[in-house]
GROMACS .gro file of C-alpha atoms in nm:
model
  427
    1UNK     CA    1  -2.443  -0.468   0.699
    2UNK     CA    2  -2.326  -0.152   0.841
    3UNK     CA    3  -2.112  -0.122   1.106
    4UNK     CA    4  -2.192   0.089   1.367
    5UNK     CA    5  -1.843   0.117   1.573
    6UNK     CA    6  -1.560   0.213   1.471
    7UNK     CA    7  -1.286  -0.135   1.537
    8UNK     CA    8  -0.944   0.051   1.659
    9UNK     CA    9  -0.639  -0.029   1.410
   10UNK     CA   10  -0.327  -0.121   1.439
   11UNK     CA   11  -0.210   0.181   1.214
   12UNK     CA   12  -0.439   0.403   1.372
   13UNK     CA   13  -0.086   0.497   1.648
   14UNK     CA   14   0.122   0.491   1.263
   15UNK     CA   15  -0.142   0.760   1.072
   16UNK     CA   16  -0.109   1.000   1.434
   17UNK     CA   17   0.306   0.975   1.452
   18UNK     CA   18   0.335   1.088   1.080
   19UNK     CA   19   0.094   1.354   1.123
   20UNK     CA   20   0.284   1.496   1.416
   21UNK     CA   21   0.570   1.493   1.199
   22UNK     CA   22   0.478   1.520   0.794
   23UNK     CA   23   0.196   1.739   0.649
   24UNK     CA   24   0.110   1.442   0.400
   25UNK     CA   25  -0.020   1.087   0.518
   26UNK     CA   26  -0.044   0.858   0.237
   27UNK     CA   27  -0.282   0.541   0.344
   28UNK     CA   28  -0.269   0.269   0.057
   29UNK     CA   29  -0.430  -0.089   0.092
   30UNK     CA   30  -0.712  -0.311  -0.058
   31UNK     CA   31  -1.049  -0.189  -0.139
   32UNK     CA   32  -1.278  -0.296   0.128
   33UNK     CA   33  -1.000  -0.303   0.451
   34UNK     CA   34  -1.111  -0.005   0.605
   35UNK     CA   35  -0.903   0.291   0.457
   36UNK     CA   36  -1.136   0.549   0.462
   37UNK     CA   37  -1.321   0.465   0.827
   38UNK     CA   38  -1.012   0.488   0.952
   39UNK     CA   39  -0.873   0.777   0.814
   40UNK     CA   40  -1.230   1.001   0.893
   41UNK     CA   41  -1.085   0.931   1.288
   42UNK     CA   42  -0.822   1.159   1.203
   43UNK     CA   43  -0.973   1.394   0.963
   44UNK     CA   44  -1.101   1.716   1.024
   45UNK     CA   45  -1.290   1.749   0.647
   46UNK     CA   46  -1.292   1.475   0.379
   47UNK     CA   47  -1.351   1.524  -0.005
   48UNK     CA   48  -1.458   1.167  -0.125
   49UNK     CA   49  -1.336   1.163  -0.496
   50UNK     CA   50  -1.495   0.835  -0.584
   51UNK     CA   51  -1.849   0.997  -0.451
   52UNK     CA   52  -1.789   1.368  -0.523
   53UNK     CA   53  -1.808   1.464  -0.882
   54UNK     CA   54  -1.795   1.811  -0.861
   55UNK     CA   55  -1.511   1.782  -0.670
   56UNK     CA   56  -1.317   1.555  -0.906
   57UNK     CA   57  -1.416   1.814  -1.169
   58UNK     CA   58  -1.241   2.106  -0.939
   59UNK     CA   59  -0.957   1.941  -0.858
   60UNK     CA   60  -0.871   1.806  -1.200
   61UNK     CA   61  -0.916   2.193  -1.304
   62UNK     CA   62  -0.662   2.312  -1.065
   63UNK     CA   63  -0.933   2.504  -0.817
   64UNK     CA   64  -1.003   2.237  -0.577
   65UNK     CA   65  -0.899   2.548  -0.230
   66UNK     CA   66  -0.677   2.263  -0.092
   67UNK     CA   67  -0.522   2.554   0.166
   68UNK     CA   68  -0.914   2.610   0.268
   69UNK     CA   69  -1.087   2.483   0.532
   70UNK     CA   70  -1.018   2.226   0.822
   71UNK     CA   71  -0.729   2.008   0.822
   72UNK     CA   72  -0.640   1.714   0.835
   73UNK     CA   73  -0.819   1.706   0.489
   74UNK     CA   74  -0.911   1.364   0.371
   75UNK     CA   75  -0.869   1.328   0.023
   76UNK     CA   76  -1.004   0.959  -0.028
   77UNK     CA   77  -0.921   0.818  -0.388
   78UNK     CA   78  -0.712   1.073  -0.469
   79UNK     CA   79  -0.568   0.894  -0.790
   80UNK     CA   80  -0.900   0.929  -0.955
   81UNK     CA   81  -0.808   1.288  -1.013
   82UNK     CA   82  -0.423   1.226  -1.265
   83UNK     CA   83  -0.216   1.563  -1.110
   84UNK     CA   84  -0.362   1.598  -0.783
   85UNK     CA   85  -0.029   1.473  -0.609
   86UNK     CA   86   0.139   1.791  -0.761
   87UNK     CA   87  -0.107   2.015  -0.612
   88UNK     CA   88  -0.117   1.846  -0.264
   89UNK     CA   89   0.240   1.877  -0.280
   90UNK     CA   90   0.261   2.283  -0.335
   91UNK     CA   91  -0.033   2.304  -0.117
   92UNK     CA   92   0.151   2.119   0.175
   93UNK     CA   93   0.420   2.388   0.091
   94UNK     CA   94   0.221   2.668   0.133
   95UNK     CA   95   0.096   2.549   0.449
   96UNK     CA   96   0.385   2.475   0.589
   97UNK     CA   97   0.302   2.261   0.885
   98UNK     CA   98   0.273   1.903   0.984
   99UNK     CA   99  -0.085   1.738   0.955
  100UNK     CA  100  -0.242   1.848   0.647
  101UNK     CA  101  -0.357   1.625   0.444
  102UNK     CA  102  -0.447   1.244   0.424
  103UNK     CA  103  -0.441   1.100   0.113
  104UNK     CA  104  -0.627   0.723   0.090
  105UNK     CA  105  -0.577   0.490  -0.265
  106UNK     CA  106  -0.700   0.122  -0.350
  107UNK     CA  107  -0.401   0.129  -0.581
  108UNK     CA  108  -0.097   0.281  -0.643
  109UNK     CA  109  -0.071   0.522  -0.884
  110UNK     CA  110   0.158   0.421  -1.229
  111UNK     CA  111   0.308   0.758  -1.315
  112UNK     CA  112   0.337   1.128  -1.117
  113UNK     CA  113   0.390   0.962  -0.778
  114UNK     CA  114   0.685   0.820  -0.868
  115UNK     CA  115   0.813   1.119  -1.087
  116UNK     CA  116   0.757   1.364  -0.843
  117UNK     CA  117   0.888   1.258  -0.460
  118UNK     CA  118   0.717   1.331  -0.193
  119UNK     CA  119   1.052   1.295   0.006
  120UNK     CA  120   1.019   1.544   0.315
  121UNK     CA  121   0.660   1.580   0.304
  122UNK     CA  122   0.515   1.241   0.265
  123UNK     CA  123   0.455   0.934   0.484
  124UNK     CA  124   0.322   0.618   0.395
  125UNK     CA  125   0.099   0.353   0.561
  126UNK     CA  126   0.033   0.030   0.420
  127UNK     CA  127  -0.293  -0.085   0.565
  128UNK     CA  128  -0.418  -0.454   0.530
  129UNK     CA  129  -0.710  -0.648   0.646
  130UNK     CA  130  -0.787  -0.648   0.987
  131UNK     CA  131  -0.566  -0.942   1.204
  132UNK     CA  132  -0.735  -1.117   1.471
  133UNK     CA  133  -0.601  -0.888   1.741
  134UNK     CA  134  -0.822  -0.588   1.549
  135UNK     CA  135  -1.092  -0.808   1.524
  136UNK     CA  136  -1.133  -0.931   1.899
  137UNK     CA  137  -1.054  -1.282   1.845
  138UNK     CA  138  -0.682  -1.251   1.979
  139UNK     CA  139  -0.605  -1.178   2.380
  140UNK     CA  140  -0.271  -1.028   2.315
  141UNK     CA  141  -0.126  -1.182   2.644
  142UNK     CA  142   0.218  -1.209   2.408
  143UNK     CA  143   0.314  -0.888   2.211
  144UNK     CA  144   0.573  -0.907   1.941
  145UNK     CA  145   0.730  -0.535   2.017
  146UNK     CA  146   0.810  -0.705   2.366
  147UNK     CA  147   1.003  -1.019   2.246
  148UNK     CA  148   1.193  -0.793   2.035
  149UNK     CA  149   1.322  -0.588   2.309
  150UNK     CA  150   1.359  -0.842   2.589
  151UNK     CA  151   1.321  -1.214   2.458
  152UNK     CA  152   1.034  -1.395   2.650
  153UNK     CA  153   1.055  -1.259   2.998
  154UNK     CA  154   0.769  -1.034   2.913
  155UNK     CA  155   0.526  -1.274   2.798
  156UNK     CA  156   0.612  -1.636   2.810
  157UNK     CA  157   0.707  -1.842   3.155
  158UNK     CA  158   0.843  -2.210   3.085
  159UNK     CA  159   0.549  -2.475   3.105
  160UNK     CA  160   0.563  -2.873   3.051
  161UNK     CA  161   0.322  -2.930   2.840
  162UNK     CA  162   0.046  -2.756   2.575
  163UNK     CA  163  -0.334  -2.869   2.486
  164UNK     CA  164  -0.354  -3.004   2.181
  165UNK     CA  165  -0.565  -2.879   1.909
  166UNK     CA  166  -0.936  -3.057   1.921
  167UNK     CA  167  -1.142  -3.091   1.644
  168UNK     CA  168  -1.363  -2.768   1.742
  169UNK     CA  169  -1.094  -2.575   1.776
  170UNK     CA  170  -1.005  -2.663   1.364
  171UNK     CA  171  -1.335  -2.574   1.315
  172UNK     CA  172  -1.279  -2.190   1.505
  173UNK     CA  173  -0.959  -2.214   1.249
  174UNK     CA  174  -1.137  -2.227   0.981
  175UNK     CA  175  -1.433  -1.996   1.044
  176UNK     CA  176  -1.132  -1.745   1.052
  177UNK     CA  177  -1.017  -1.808   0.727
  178UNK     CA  178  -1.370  -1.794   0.613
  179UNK     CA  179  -1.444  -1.424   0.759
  180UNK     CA  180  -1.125  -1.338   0.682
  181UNK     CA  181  -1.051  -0.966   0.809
  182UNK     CA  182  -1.266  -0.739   0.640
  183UNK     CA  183  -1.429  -0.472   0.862
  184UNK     CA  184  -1.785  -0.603   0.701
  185UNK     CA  185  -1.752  -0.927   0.755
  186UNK     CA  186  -1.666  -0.947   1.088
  187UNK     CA  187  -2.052  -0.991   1.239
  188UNK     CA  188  -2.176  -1.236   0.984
  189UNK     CA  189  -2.199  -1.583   0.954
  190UNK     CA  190  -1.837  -1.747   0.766
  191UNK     CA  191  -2.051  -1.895   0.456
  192UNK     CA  192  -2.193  -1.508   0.399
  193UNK     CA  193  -1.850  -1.362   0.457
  194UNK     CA  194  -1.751  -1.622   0.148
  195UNK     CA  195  -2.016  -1.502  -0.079
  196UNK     CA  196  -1.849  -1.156   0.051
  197UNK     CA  197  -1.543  -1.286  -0.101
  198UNK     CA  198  -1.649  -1.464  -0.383
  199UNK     CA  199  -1.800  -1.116  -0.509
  200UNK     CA  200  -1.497  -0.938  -0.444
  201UNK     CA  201  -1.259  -1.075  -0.644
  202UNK     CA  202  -1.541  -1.096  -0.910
  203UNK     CA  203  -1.503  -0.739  -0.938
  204UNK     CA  204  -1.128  -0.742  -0.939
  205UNK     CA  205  -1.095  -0.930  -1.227
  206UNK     CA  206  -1.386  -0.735  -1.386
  207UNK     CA  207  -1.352  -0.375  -1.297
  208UNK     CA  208  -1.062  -0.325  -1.078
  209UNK     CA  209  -0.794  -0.424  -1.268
  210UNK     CA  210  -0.882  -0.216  -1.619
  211UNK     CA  211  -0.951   0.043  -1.406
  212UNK     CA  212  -0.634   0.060  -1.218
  213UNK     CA  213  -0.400  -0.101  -1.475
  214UNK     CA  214  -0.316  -0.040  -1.836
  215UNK     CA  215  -0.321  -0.345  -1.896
  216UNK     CA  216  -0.512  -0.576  -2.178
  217UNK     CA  217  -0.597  -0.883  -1.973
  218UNK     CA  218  -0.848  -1.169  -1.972
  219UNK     CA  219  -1.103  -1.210  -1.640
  220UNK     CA  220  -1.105  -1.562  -1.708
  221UNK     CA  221  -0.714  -1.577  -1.683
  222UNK     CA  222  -0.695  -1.356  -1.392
  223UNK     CA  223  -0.941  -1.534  -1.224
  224UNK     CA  224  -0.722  -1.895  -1.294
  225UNK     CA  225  -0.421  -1.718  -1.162
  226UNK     CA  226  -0.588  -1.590  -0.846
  227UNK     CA  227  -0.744  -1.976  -0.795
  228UNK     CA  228  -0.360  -2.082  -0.831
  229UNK     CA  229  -0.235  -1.880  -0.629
  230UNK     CA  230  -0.465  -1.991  -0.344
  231UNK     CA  231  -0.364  -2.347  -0.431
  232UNK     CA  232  -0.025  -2.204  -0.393
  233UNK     CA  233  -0.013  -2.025  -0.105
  234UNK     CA  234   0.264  -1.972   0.132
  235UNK     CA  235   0.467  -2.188  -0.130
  236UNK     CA  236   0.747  -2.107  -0.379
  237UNK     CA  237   0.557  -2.241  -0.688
  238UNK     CA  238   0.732  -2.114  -1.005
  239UNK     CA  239   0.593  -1.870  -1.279
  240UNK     CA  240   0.563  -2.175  -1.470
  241UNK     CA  241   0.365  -2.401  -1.215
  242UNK     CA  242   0.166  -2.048  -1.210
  243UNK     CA  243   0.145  -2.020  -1.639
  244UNK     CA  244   0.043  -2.385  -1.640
  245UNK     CA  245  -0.222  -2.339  -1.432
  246UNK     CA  246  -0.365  -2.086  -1.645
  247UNK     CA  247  -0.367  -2.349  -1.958
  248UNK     CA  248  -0.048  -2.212  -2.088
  249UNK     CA  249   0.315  -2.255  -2.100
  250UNK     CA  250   0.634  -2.072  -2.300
  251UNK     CA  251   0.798  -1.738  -2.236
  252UNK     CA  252   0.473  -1.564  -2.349
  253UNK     CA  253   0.249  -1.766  -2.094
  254UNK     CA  254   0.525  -1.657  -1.846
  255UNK     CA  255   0.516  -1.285  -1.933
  256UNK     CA  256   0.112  -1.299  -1.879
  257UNK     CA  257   0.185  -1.433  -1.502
  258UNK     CA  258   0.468  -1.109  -1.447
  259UNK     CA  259   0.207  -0.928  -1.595
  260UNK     CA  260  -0.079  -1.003  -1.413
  261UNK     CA  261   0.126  -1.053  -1.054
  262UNK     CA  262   0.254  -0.682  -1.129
  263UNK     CA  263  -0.128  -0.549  -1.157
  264UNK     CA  264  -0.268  -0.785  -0.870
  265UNK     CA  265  -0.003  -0.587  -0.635
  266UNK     CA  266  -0.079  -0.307  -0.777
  267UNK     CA  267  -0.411  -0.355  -0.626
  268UNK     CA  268  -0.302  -0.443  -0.321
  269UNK     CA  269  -0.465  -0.831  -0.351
  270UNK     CA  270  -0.109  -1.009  -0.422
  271UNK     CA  271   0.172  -0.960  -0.117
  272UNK     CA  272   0.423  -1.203  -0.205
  273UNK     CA  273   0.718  -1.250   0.132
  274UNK     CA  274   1.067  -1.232   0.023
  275UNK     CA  275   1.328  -1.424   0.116
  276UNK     CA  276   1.562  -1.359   0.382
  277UNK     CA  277   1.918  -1.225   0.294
  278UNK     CA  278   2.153  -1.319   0.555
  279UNK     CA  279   2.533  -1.366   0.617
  280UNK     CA  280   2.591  -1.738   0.717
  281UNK     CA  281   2.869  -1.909   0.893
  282UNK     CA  282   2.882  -2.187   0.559
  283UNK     CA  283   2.862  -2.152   0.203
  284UNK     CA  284   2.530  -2.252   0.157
  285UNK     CA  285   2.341  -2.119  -0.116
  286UNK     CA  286   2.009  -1.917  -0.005
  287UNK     CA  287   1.713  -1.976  -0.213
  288UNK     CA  288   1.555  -1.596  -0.344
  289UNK     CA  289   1.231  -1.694  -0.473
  290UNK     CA  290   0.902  -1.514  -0.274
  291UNK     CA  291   0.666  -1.718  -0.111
  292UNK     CA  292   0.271  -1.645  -0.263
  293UNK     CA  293   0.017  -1.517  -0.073
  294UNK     CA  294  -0.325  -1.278  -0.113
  295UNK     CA  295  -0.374  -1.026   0.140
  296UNK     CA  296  -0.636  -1.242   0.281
  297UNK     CA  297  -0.675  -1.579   0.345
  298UNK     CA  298  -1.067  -1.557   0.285
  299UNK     CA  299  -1.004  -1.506  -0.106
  300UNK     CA  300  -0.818  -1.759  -0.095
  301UNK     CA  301  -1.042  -1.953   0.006
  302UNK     CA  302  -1.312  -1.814  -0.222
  303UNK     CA  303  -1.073  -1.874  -0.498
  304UNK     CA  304  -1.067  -2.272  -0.443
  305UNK     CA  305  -1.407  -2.256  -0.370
  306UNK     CA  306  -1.331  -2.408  -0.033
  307UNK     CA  307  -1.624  -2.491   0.240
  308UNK     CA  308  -1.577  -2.541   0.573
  309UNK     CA  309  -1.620  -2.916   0.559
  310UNK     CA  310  -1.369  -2.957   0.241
  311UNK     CA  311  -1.076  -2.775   0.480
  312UNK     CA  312  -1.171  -2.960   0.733
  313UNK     CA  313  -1.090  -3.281   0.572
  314UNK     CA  314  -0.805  -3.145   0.376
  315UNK     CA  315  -0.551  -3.066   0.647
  316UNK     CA  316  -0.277  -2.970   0.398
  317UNK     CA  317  -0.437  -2.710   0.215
  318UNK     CA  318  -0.573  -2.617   0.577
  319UNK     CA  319  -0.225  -2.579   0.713
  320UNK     CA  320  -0.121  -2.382   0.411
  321UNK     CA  321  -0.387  -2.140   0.436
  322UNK     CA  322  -0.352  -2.080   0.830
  323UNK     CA  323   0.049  -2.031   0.768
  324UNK     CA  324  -0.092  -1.795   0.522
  325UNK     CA  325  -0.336  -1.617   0.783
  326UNK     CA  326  -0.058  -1.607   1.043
  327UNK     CA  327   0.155  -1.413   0.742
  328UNK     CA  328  -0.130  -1.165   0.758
  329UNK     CA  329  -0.105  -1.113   1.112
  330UNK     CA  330   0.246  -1.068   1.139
  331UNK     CA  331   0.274  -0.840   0.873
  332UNK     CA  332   0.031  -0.624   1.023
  333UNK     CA  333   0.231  -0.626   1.364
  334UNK     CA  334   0.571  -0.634   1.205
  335UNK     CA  335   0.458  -0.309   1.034
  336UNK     CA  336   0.401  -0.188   1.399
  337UNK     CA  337   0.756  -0.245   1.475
  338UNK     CA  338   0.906  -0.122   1.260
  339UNK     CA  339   0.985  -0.474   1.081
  340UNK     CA  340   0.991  -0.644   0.743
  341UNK     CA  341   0.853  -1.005   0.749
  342UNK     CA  342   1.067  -1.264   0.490
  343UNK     CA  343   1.112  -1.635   0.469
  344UNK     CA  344   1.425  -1.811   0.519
  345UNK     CA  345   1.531  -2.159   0.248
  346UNK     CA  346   1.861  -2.295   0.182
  347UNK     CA  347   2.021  -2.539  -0.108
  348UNK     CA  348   2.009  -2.796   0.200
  349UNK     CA  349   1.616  -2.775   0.221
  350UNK     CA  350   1.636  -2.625   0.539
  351UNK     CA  351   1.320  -2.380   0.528
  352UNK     CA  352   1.178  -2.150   0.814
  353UNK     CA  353   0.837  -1.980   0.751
  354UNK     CA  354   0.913  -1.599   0.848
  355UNK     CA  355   1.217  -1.394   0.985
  356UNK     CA  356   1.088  -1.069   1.151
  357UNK     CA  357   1.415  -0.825   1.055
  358UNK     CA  358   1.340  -0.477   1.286
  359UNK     CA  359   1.492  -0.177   1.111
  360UNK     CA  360   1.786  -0.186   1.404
  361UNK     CA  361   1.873  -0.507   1.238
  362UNK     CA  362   1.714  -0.736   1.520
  363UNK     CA  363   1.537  -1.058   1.439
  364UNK     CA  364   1.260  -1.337   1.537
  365UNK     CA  365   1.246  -1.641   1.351
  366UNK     CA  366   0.889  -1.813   1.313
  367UNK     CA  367   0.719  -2.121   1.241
  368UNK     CA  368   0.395  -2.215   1.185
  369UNK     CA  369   0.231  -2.534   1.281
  370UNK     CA  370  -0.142  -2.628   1.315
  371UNK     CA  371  -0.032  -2.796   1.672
  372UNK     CA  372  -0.003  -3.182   1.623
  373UNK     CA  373   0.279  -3.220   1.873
  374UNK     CA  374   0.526  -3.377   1.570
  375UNK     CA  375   0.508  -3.096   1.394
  376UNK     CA  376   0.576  -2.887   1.690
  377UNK     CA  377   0.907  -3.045   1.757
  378UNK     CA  378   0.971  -3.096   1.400
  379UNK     CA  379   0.952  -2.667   1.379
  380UNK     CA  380   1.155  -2.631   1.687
  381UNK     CA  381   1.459  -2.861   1.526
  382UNK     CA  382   1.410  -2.640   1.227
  383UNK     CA  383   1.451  -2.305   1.402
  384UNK     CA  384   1.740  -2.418   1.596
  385UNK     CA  385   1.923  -2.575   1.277
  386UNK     CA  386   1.870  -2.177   1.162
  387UNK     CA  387   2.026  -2.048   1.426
  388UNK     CA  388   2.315  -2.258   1.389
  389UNK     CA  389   2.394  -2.129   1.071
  390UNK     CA  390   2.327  -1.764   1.072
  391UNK     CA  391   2.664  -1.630   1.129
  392UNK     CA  392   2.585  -1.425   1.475
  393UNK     CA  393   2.862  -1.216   1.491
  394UNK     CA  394   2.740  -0.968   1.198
  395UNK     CA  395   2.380  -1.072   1.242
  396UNK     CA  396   2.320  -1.074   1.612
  397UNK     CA  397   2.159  -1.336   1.809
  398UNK     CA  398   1.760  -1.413   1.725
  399UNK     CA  399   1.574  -1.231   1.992
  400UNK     CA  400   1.308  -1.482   2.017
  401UNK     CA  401   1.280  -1.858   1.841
  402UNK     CA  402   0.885  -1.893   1.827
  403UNK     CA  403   0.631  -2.184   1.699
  404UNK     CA  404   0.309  -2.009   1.578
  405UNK     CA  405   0.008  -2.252   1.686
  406UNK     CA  406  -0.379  -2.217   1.615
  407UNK     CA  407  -0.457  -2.222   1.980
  408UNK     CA  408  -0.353  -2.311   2.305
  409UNK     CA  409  -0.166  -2.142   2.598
  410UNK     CA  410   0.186  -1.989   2.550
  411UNK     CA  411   0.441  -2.155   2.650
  412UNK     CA  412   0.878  -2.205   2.678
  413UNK     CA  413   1.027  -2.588   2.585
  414UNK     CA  414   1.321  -2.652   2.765
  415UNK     CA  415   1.542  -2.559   2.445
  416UNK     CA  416   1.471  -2.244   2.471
  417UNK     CA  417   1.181  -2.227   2.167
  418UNK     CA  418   0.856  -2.014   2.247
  419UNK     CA  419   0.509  -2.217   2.148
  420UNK     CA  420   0.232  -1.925   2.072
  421UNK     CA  421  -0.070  -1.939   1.976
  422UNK     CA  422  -0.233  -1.717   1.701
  423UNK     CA  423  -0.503  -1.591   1.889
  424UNK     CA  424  -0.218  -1.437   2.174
  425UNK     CA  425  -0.062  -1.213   1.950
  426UNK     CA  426  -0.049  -0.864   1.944
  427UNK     CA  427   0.210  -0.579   1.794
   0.00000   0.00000   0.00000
């Protein structure tokens, strides 16, 4: 269906800084999150390479008039046309002003880009699927900018106690993970937004991938990866938990998974979190592996072949996929903030879901529970343990210590530990 408003982003304040400030505006993200609606609010004339091919034939000639007409120019696909970063680069020269161009990709480019800087004249924006603050579903009563700067006084006052999470509220979890947060998808029923999903990663594994990669590869193996990776998600499963799943094992089997991992992010569908490097106050050894996760937690989903009803009975793979949605989410606000979002695990098994690290070296430490109220203070011993370790002096004092919920009010426990849910958040 088409939509016939355009849903504000979350980048949309990003894409009008850098053009204030850089005549290029590089948008890069998954096919299908909204790339090119977004960047038209910006644009003043658009050349759709992907559409237009008398206009791939210019520009791969060398005559596309680049310093011609209105700008911002959209330039949407651009790496369908191999040397048109050179000639967006002289022509941003030429020009010689801030706000020229915006150049949208479903996948990064393998060879000029990264030959050729765009260091003065280029800003990128990574742009994901939509979280649940773009798509309506979130109130934003608690925003994520404000904890950094001032703790909870902003946002959260202390409370006694929180609801817990009914069985219809589960079932509003998991039509979430069903839609997912694909522009598209947002006004249809969850069991069409899976078929939505379903389809899409059918074509990754049959067109977008030899498209985008030079790469040999099977669709059959790609396809077993991506279900194992849903199986996987927001884990630390090894590349050979990941090989075996694809019927294979050996250094060979383990050089497929690099391989295919390398061309799923080049894609955009794979966004594995890192772990967290931090100075502690012991010698305890930090774990470095990444924790798995697709860009959405509807392919996911559609990779397992998951219904509504099998989640809803299966409240472990549930909880994994809504630690996976809430991964989305912060990403998408952390990106706001100027923040990186890791994951925090220790030789002692300690673990912590995320740590939000701002660029001025603050930090939030999250994590995410489905509500039960065990878990809840089983997360908030966890977070504290965490702070107990990181050595404070060189890494500052967390600026918040938060529980990420499925619903429910916000609220402070008396130890100091903020209880949010999802569906509060904002940047």
């Amino acid at each position: 269906m088409v939509v016939d408003r355009y849903m504000p982003r979350v980048i949309d304040t990003q894409i009008a800084d850098k053009l204030r400030s850089l005549p290029v505006v590089l948008v890069e993200g998954t096919r299908g999150c909204g790339k090119t609606t977004t960047s038209q609010q910006f644009a003043a004339s658009e050349i759709l390479f992907d559409e237009d091919e008398s206009a791939r034939g210019h520009a791969s000639q060398g005559t596309l008039p680049l310093t011609e007409g209105a700008h911002p120019m959209l330039l949407d696909e651009w790496p369908l046309v191999p040397g048109l970063w050179d000639q967006v680069r002289r022509a941003s020269d030429r020009l010689g002003r801030p706000g020229r161009f915006i150049l949208s990709a479903s996948a990064r480019p393998s060879d000029y880009i990264f030959r050729h800087s765009g260091a003065g004249r280029v800003g990128r924006i990574l742009m994901r699927p939509m979280s649940l603050w773009e798509s309506g579903t979130s109130t934003g009563t608690v925003s994520l900018g404000k904890l950094f700067d001032s703790g909870y006084e902003a946002d959260l006052r202390p409370l006694t106690t929180s609801n817990a999470t009914p069985a219809d509220e589960l079932r509003e979890v998991i039509d979430w993970l069903l839609r997912g947060g694909w522009p598209l998808t947002q006004h249809i029923e969850p069991r069409d937004a899976q078929e939505f999903a379903r389809d899409y990663l059918n074509e990754v594994c049959r067109v977008d991938l030899p498209q985008t990669s030079n790469i040999r590869h099977n669709p059959q193996g790609v396809r077993r990866l991506l279900a194992s990776l849903a199986r996987n998600s927001a884990s630390e499963a090894s590349q050979n938990t990941l090989a075996t799943d694809l019927g294979e094992s050996g250094a060979i089997a383990r050089q497929t998974v690099r391989t295919y991992l390398d061309a799923l992010s080049s894609i955009f569908i794979y966004e594995p979190q890192p772990a967290w490097k931090v100075r502690l106050l012991s010698r305890s050894t930090l774990r470095s592996s990444p924790k798995h996760h697709l860009v959405d937690p509807s392919l996911a989903t559609a990779a397992l072949g998951a219904s509504a009803d099998s989640l809803f009975k299966d409240r472990q793979a549930l909880g994994l996929l809504f630690e996976s949605m809430v991964m989305r989410d912060l990403r998408v606000y952390a990106q706001a903030c100027r923040s990186a979002v890791y994951h925090y695990r220790d030789k002692d098994k300690l673990e912590v879901d995320a740590i939000l690290e701002r660029d001025d070296g603050k930090w939030i430490a999250v994590e995410v529970k489905l509500g039960a109220p065990d878990a809840i203070e089983e997360a908030a011993q966890s977070l504290l343990k965490l702070t107990a370790k990181v050595d404070t002096s060189v890494m500052g004092a967390p600026s918040a210590l938060i529980i990420i919920t499925s619903t429910g009010k916000p609220y402070m426990r008396t130890d100091g530990v903020g209880v949010v849910s999802i569906t509060a958040l904002k940047p």
